[in-house]
PDB file of C-alpha atoms in Angstrom:
ATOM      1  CA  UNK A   1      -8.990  14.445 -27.517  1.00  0.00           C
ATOM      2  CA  UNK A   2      -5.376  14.972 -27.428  1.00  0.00           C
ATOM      3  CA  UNK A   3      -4.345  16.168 -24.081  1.00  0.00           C
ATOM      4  CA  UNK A   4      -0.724  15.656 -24.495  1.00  0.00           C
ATOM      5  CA  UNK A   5      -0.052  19.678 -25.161  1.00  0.00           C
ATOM      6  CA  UNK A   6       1.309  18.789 -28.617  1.00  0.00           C
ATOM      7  CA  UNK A   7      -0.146  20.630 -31.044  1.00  0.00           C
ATOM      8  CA  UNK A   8       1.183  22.168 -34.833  1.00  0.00           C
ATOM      9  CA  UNK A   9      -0.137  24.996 -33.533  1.00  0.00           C
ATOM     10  CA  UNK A  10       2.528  27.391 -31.802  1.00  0.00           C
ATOM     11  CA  UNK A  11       0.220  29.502 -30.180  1.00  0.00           C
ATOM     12  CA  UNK A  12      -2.438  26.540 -28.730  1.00  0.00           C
ATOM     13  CA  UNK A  13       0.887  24.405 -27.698  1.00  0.00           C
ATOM     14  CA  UNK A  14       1.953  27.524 -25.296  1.00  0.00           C
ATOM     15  CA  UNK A  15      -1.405  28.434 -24.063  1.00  0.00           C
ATOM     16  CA  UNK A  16      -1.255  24.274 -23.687  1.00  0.00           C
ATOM     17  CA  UNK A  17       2.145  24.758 -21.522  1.00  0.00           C
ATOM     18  CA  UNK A  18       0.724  27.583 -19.626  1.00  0.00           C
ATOM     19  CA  UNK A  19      -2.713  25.528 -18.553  1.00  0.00           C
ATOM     20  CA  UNK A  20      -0.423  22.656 -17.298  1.00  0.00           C
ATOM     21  CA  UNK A  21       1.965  24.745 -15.437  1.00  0.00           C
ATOM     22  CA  UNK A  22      -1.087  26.539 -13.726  1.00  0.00           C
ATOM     23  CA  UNK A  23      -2.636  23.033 -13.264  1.00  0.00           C
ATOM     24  CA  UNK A  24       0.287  21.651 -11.479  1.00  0.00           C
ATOM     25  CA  UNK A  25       0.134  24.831  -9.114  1.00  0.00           C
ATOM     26  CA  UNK A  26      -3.099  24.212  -8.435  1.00  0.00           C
ATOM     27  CA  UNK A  27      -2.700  20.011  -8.035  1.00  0.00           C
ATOM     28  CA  UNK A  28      -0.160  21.427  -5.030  1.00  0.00           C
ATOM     29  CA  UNK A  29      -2.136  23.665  -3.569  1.00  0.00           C
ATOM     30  CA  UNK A  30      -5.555  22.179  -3.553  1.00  0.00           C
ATOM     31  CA  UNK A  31      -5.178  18.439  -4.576  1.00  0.00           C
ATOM     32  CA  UNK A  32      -6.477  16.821  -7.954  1.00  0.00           C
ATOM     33  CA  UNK A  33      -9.894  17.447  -6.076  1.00  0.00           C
ATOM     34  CA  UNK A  34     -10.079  20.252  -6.091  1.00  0.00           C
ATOM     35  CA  UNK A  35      -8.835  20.972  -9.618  1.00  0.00           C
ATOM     36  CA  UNK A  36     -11.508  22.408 -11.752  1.00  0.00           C
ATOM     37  CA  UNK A  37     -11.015  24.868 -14.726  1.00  0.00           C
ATOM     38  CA  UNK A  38     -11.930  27.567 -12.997  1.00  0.00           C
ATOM     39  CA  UNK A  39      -9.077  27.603 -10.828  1.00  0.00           C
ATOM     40  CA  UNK A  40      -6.774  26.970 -13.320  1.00  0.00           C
ATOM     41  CA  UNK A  41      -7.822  29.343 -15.237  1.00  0.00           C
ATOM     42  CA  UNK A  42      -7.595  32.379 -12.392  1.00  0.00           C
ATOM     43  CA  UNK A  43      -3.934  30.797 -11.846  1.00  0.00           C
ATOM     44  CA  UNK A  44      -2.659  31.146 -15.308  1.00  0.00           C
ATOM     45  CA  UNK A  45      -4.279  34.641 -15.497  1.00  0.00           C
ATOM     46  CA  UNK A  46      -6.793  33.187 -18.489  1.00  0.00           C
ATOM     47  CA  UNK A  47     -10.637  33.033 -19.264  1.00  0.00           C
ATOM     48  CA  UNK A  48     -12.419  30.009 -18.233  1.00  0.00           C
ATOM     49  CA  UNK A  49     -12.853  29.221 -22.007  1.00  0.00           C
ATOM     50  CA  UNK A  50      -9.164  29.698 -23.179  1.00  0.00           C
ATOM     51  CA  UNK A  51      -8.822  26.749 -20.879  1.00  0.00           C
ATOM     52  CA  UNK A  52     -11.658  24.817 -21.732  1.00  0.00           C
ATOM     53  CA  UNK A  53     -10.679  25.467 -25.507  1.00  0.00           C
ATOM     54  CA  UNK A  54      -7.739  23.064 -24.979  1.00  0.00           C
ATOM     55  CA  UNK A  55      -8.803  20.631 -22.450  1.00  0.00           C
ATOM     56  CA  UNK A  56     -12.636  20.933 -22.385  1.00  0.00           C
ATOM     57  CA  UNK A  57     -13.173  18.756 -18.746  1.00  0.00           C
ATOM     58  CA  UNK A  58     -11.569  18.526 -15.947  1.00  0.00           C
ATOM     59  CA  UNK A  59     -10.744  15.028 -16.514  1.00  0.00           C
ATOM     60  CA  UNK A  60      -8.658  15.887 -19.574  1.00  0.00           C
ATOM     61  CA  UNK A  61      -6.343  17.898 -17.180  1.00  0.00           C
ATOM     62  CA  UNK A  62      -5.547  15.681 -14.844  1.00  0.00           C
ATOM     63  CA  UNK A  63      -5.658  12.973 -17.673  1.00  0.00           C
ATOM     64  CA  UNK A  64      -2.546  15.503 -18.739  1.00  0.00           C
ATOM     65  CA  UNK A  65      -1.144  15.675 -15.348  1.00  0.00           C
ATOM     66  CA  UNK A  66      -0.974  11.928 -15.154  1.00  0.00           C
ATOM     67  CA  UNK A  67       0.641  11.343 -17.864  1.00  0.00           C
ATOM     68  CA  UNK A  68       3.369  14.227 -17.500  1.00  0.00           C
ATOM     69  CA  UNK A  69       3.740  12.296 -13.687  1.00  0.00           C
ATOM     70  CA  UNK A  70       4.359   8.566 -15.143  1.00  0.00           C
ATOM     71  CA  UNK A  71       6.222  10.128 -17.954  1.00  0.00           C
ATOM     72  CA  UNK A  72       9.020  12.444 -15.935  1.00  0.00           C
ATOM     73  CA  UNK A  73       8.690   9.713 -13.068  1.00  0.00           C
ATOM     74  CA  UNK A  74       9.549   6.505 -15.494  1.00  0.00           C
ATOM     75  CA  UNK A  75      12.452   8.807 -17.633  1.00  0.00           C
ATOM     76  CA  UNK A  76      14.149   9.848 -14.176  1.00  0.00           C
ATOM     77  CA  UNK A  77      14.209   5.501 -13.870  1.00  0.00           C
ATOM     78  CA  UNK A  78      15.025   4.605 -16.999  1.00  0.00           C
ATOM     79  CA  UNK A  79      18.090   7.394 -17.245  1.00  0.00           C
ATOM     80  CA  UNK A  80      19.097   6.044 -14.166  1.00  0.00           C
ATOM     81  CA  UNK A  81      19.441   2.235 -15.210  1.00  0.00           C
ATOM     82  CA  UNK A  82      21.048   3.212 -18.287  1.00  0.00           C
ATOM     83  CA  UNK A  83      23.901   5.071 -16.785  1.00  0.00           C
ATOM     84  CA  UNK A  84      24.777   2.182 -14.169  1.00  0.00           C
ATOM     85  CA  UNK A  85      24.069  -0.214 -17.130  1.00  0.00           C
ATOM     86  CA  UNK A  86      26.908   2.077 -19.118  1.00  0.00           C
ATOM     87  CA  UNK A  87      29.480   2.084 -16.009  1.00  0.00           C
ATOM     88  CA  UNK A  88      29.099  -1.961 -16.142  1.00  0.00           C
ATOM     89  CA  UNK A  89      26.978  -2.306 -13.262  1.00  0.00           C
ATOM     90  CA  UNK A  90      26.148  -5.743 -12.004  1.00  0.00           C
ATOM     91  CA  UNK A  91      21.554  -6.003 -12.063  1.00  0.00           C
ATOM     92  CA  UNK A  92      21.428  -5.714  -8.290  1.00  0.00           C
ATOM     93  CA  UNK A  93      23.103  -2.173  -8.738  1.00  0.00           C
ATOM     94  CA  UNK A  94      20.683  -0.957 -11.843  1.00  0.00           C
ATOM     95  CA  UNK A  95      17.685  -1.564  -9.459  1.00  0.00           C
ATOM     96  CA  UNK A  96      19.015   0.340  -7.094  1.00  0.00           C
ATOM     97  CA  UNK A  97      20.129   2.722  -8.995  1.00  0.00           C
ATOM     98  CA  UNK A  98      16.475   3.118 -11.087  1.00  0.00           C
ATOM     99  CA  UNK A  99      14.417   2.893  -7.624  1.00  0.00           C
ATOM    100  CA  UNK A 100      16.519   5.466  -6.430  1.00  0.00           C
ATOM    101  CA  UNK A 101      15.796   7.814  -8.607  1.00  0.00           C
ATOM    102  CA  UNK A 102      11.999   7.237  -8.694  1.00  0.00           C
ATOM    103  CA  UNK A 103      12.593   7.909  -4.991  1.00  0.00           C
ATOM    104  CA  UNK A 104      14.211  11.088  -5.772  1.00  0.00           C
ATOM    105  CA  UNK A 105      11.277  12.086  -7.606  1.00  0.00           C
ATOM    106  CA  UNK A 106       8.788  11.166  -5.678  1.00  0.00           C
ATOM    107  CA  UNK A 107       9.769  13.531  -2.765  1.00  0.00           C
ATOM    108  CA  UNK A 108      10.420  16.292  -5.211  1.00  0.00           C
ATOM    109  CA  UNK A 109       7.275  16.669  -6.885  1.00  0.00           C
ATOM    110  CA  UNK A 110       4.519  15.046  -3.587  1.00  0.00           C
ATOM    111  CA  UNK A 111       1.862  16.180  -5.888  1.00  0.00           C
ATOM    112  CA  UNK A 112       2.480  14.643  -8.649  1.00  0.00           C
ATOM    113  CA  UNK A 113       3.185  11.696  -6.996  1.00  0.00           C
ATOM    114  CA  UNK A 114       0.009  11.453  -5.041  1.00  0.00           C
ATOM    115  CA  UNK A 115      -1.721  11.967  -8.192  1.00  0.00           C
ATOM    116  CA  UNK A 116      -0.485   8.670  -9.549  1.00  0.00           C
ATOM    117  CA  UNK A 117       0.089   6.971  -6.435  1.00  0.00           C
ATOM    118  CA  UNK A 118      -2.256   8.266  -3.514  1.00  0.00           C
ATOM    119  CA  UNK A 119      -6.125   7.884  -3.218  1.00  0.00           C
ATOM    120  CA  UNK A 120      -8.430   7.523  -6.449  1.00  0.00           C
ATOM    121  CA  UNK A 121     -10.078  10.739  -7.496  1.00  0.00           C
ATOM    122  CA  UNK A 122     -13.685  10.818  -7.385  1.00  0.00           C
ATOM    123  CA  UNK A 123     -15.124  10.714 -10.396  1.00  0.00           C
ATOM    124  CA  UNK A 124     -11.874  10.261 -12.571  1.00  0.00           C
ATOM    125  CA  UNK A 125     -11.390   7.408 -14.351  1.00  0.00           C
ATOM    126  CA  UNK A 126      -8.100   7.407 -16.154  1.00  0.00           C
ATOM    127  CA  UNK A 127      -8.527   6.446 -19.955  1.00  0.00           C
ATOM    128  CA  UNK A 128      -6.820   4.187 -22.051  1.00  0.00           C
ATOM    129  CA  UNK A 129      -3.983   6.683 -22.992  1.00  0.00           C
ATOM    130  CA  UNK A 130      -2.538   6.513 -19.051  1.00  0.00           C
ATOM    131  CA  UNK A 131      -1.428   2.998 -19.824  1.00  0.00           C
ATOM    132  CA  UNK A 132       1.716   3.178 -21.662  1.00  0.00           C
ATOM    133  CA  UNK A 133       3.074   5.910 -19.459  1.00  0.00           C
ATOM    134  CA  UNK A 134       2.074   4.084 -16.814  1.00  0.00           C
ATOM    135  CA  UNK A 135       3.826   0.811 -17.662  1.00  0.00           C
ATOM    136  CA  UNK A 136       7.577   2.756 -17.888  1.00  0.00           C
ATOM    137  CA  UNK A 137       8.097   1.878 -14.149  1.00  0.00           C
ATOM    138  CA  UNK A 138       7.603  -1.607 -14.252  1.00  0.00           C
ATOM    139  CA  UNK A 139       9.140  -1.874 -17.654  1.00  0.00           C
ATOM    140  CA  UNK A 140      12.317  -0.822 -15.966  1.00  0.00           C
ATOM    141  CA  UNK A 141      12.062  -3.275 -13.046  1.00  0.00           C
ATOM    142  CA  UNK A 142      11.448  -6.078 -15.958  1.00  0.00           C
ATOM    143  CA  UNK A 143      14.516  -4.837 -17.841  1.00  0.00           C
ATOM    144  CA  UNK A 144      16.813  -5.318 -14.632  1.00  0.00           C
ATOM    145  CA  UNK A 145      15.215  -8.498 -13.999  1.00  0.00           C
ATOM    146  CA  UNK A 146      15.631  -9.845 -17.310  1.00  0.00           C
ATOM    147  CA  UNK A 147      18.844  -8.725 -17.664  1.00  0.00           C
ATOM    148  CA  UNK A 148      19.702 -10.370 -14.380  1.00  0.00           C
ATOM    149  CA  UNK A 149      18.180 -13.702 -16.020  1.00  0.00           C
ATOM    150  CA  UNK A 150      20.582 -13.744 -19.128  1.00  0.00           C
ATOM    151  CA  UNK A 151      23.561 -12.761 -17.067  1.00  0.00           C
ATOM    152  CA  UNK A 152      22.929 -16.016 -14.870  1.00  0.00           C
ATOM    153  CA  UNK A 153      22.635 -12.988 -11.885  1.00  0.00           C
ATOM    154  CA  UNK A 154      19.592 -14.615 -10.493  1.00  0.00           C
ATOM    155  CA  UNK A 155      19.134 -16.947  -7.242  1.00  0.00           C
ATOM    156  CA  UNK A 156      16.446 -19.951  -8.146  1.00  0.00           C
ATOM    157  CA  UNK A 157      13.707 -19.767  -5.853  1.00  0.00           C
ATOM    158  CA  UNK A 158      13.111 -21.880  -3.425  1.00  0.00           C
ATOM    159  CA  UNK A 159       9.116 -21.297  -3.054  1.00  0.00           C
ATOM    160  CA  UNK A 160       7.463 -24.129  -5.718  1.00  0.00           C
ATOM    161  CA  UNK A 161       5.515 -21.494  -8.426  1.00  0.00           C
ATOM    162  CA  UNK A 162       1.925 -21.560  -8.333  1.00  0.00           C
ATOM    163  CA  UNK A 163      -0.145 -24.434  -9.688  1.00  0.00           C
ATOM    164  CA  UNK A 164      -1.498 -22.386 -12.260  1.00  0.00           C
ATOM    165  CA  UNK A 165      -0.623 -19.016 -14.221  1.00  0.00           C
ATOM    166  CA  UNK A 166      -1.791 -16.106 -12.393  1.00  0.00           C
ATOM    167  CA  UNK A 167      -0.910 -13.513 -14.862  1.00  0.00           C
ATOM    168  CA  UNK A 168      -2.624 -11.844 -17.589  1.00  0.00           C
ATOM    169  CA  UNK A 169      -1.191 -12.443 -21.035  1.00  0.00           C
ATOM    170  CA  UNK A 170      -0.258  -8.919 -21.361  1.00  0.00           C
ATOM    171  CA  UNK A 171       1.781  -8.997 -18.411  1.00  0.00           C
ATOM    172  CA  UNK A 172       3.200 -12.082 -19.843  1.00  0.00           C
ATOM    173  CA  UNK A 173       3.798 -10.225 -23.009  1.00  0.00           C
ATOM    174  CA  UNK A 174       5.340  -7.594 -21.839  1.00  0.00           C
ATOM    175  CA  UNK A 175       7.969  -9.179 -19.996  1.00  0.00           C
ATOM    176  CA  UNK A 176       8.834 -11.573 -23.296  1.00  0.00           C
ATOM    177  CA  UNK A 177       7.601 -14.542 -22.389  1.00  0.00           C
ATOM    178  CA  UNK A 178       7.838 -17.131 -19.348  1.00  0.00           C
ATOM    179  CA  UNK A 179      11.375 -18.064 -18.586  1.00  0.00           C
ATOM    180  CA  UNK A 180      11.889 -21.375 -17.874  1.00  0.00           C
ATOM    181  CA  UNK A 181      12.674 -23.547 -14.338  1.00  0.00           C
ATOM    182  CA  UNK A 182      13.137 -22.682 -12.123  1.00  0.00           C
ATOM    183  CA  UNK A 183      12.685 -19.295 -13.087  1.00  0.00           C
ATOM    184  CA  UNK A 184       9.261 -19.355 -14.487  1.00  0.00           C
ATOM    185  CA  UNK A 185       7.444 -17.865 -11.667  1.00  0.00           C
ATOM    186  CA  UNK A 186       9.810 -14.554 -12.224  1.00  0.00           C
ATOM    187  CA  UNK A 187       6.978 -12.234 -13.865  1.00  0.00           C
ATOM    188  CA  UNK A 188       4.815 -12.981 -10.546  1.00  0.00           C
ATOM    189  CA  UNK A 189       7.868 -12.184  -7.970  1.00  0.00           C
ATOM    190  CA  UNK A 190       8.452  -9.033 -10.567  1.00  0.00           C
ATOM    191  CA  UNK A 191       5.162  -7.950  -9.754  1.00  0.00           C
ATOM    192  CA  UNK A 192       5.620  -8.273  -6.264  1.00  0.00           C
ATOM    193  CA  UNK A 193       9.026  -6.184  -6.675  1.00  0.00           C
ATOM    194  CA  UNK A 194       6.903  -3.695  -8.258  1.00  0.00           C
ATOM    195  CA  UNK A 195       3.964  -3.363  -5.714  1.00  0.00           C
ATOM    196  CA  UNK A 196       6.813  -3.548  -2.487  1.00  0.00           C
ATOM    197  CA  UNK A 197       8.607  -0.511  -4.289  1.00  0.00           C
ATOM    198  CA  UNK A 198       5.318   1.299  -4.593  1.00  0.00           C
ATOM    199  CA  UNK A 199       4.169   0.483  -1.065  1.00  0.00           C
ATOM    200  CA  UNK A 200       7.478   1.257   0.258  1.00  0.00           C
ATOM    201  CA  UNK A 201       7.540   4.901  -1.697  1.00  0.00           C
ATOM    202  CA  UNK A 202       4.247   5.734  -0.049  1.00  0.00           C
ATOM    203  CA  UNK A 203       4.851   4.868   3.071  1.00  0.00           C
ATOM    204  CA  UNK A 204       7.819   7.318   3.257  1.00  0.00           C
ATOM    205  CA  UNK A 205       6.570   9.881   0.844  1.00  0.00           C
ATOM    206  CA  UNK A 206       3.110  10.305   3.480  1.00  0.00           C
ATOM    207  CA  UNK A 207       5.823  10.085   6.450  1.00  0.00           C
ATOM    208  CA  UNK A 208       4.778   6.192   7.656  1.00  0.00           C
ATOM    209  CA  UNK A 209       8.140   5.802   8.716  1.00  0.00           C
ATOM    210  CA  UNK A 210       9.474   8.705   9.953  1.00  0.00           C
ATOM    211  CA  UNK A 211       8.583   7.601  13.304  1.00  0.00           C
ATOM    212  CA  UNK A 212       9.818   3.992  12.922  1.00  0.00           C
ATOM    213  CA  UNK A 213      13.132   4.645  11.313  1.00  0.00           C
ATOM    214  CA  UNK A 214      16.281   6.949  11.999  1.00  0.00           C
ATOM    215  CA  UNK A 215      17.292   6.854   8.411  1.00  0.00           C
ATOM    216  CA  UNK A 216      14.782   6.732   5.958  1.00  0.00           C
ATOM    217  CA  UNK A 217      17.547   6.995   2.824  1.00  0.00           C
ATOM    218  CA  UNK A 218      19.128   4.295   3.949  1.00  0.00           C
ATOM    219  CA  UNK A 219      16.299   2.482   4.721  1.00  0.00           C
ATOM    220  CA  UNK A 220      15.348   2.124   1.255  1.00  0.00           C
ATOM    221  CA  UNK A 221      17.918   0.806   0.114  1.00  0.00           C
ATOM    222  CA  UNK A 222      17.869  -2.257   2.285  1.00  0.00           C
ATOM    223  CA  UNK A 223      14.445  -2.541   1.634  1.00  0.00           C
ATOM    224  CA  UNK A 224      14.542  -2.824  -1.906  1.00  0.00           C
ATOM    225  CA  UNK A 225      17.844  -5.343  -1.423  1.00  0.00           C
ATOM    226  CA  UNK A 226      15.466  -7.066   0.695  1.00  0.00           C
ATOM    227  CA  UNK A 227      12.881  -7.036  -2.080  1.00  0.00           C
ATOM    228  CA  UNK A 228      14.688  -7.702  -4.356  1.00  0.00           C
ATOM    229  CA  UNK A 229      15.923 -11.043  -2.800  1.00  0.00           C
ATOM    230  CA  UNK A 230      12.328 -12.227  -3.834  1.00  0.00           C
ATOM    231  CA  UNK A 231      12.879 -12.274  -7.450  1.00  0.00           C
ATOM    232  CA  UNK A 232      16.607 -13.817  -6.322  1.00  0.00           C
ATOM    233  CA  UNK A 233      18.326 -10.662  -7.359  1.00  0.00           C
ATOM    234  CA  UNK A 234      21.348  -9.473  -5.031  1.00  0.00           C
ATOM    235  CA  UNK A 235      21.520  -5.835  -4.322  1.00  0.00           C
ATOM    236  CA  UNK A 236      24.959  -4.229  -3.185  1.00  0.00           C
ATOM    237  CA  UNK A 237      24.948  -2.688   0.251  1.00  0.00           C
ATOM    238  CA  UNK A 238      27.833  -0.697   1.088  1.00  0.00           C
ATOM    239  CA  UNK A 239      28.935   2.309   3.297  1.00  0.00           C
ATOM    240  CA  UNK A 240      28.692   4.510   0.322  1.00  0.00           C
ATOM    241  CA  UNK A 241      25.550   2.827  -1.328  1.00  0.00           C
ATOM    242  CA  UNK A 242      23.851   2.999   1.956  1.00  0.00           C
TER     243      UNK A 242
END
């Protein structure tokens, strides 16, 4: 089923609306386990079956509440990179600019973000339609990166590429191909950009660091400089960047 909340249907798109907002409520309050109908439904001040007339499971709303989460999560990243891409930033500057803002939204909606990012559900199993919402984030990182490639902003590694590919031929796909040497072990060290971003976001997000580190803003940022120094990427550290 479509659990997007688009409808030609005025009247089941708002109820739609409603259902999420109640849903997200409850995702704060109780966590996605604890998100049934039922609760959504006494939140949004609706019958059971109003609810279950648009999203019939449980599973299709947080199915919807994923989505919504990579969606508003990857936009707040892409609008990011775009602007510093329009002011003639350098690549090193876009990424920080685009992890920033994923940062950003990651502390302003925890819920959402735990949703995506924290501990599986039990018994959820996100379909098929999760994946290209999903794949924004990255998609961003592999813009910057390639970017950085054309512009000759990249450091060759010095680490010898694995003996054989390790990547799926989507992944592979997605980025456009394999580059060349030395370069032709970027999509891997991309990946690893990726998962150190992630890991790094949970870590403060679930306060991992907030014993560790005086500065957790500014932390960031020189960890994704020092991140980013896998893929051979420079990142711009200054007193008003850090």
């Amino acid at each position: 089923m479509d659990v997007s909340a688009k409808s030609s249907n005025p009247e089941r798109t708002g109820r739609a609306a409603r259902i999420l907002d109640a849903a997200r409520a409850q995702l704060a309050k109780l966590g996605a386990a604890g998100l049934s109908p039922e609760a959504v439904a006494h939140e949004a001040g609706l019958a059971v079956t109003d609810v279950e007339a648009v999203f019939p499971h449980r599973d299709d709303l947080l199915t919807a509440l994923v989505i919504e989460a990579y969606d508003a999560s990857g936009a707040a990243m892409e609008r990011a990179d775009a602007e510093a891409a329009a002011a003639g930033a350098p690549a090193g500057a876009r990424l920080l600019a685009a992890t920033r803002a994923l940062r950003q939204w990651s502390f302003e909606n925890p819920a959402e973000f735990t949703l995506i990012y924290g501990s599986p559900v039990p018994g959820y199993h996100a379909p098929q339609d999760t994946v290209p919402p999903a794949s924004r984030t990255p998609a961003v990182l592999a813009g910057v990166i390639r970017s950085a490639l054309e512009a000759g902003e990249l450091t060759p590694p010095r680490r010898t590429p694995p003996a054989r590919r390790l990547l799926l031929p989507e992944a592979v796909a997605a980025f456009g191909g394999v580059p060349g040497a030395p370069f032709s072990d970027i999509i891997e060290r991309g990946i690893v950009l990726w998962s150190n971003l992630i890991g790094l976001l949970v870590f403060q997000v679930f306060s991992r660091t907030h014993d560790s580190v005086s500065d957790e803003a500014a932390f960031f940022d020189y960890a994704i400089a020092v991140a980013a120094e896998g893929v051979g990427l420079d990142v711009p550290l200054t007193e008003t960047t850090a």
